Amino acid sequence: MSSFESLGIRAEILRALTDLGFEKPTPVQEKTIPLLLTGEGDMVALAQTGTGKTAAFGIPLLERIDAGGKRVQALVLAPTRELCVQITKDIEHFAAHLPGIKCVAVYGGANIRDQIRGIQRGANVVVATPGRLIDLLERGAIDLGHVQVAVLDEADEMLNMGFQEDLTTILDRTPKEKRTWLFSATMSNEVRRIAKNYMRAAEEVSMGGGNKANEAIIHEYAVVMARDRYIALKRFVDADPGMFAIVFCRTKQDTQELAENLTRDGYNADAIHGDLSQQQRDRVMERYRGKSLQLLIATDVAARGIDVSNVSHVIHFDLPGEVESYTHRSGRTGRAGKTGISLSIIGVRDVFKVRNLERQLKVHFTYVRVPDGAEICERQLLTLIGKIKSVQVDEEAISRFLDAVELDLADLNREELIKRVVSLEFNRFLKQYKDARDLNVDMASKDRNPRAGGQAREPREKSGFGRSSDGPMRSMFINIGTKDGFDKGKMLGYLCGITGLTGQHFGRILLKDMYSFIDIDSEHFDEAMGHFKAANYKGRKVRVDEGSSGGATGARDFKVTKKKFNKARYAGIV
Ligand code: AMP
């Protein structure tokens, strides 16, 4: 492998790279830097995020501009605010020993006047999201007539986000003879079209080719009953105390719900999604970057442009609809030469999706089993022992307490002492995973329902997600429904408000216009019914009754309960 020196980079930038601790170029840098320094044409590079692509274009870009010039000579377009900020920081680092470089980031959601002032003070490099740049162009606040290099970073993402027209408008405002460098994780038809229409003699550089995923990423999948995905997720987290993960859900509501459930169950998790204000998102990201948050629960859109080093796992709590999204998600791990795990926790019905991903990405997905109680306890114990061994002892500070402590513990021999110290932290897991059932669905078995096999229900492990409780259910009839303005979310909120129970205690909700059936965890059923004794809804008495034992889940049960409903109506209950 070559060195940065041999790529023809000037001394000031080499010094900056040494300051950053970059010892040798990554493959994408090795391929693109010499080309961009000397070549006259454009370039399309297929490179995943995390491969060092920012330096791959950032260094040649700095080599090509006149540091003294006060006009915008280099323009980098990126899909998100986070990525803009990250690229700007990186370019500033590379230019640390190049006086006269002024790099400004412009993106939506921040004060546009400050950004205009930054440009007017002589920015020679501008890193922008397309939407905000169009705004600046419309206000006449930026002149792109002197741009020598235009970089389209994460071009596929920009196109996915609907920026195609904006990109065209922006590129039309730049000189025809500029260089255009396009970086994309995937080569979609839209990317090809942009390359064809807006680039000249573009050289293609590929890092492993096509839509292939990063090789530093190990792809794994576990198969459970869909309703057990939440418990399975907790088990994977418990089994790997060093985990630092991004967990992907399909919708904003799911991320919020998952983060709330995890927090309630004692995990260090928070959600990031489009309904949060920029300030809230920044706060979550700050905590995650600072590692004071272990699990970042994200939607695909919110996770775009997130560049956090050392993400150990990307977990697909829901598989994405698009192959490209899978590549983008998993590209958040396995960065900068480290390996990472992309784990999909799937229900039986989604196995075919994994097979599709395997085929399209040409990667192997390794089947893994959800850890059982014994494995989790063992790994927790080993981690605890590791912590005890490596803890820094402040001899001076602790010495004055030691005599008293020794006196107090004098009755305990070494063996007893070890057992007690270890139990302090370990008891929680022992208790939680005592009698833990096997969550794995044996694909070869005809009987895919582990509960049907007579396995014991875990007393302390609650599924909590998607309102599907883990144990037997009883069905409650209630005389309010969609005509009263309820949807499932509102109904759940109403039920929780009246009963004081949480979402995890409720199962299926079947809404009809005038009435509904709700499955409630048997353990809490009577208690829940009791809370409706004096309940009123908008001045109308709320009545409840017990449905059939099967709950609101099956059609057969529904008929029985409906019969019961009619009986109740004639009896004047409803
Ligand atoms: P990027 O793909 O540009 O987002 O880079 C991913 C991570 O790799 C960033 O944290 C960079 O600072 C780091 N990085 C980039 N190039 C190198 C290199 N040659 N040596 C070590 N780290 C690097």
mmCIF file of C-alpha atoms in Angstrom, residues 53 55 68 112 175 265 378 508 561:
data_model
loop_
_atom_site.group_PDB
_atom_site.id
_atom_site.type_symbol
_atom_site.label_atom_id
_atom_site.label_comp_id
_atom_site.label_asym_id
_atom_site.label_seq_id
_atom_site.Cartn_x
_atom_site.Cartn_y
_atom_site.Cartn_z
ATOM 1 C CA LYS A 53 -14.267 9.361 1.006
ATOM 2 C CA ALA A 55 -10.486 12.996 2.441
ATOM 3 C CA GLY A 68 -5.902 33.590 -1.336
ATOM 4 C CA ILE A 112 -29.537 32.031 6.887
ATOM 5 C CA PRO A 175 -19.160 27.141 -15.077
ATOM 6 C CA ASP A 265 -36.816 -1.347 30.891
ATOM 7 C CA GLU A 378 -22.017 -16.009 31.323
ATOM 8 C CA ARG A 508 -54.691 -6.651 19.890
ATOM 9 C CA THR A 561 -67.772 -11.899 21.512
#
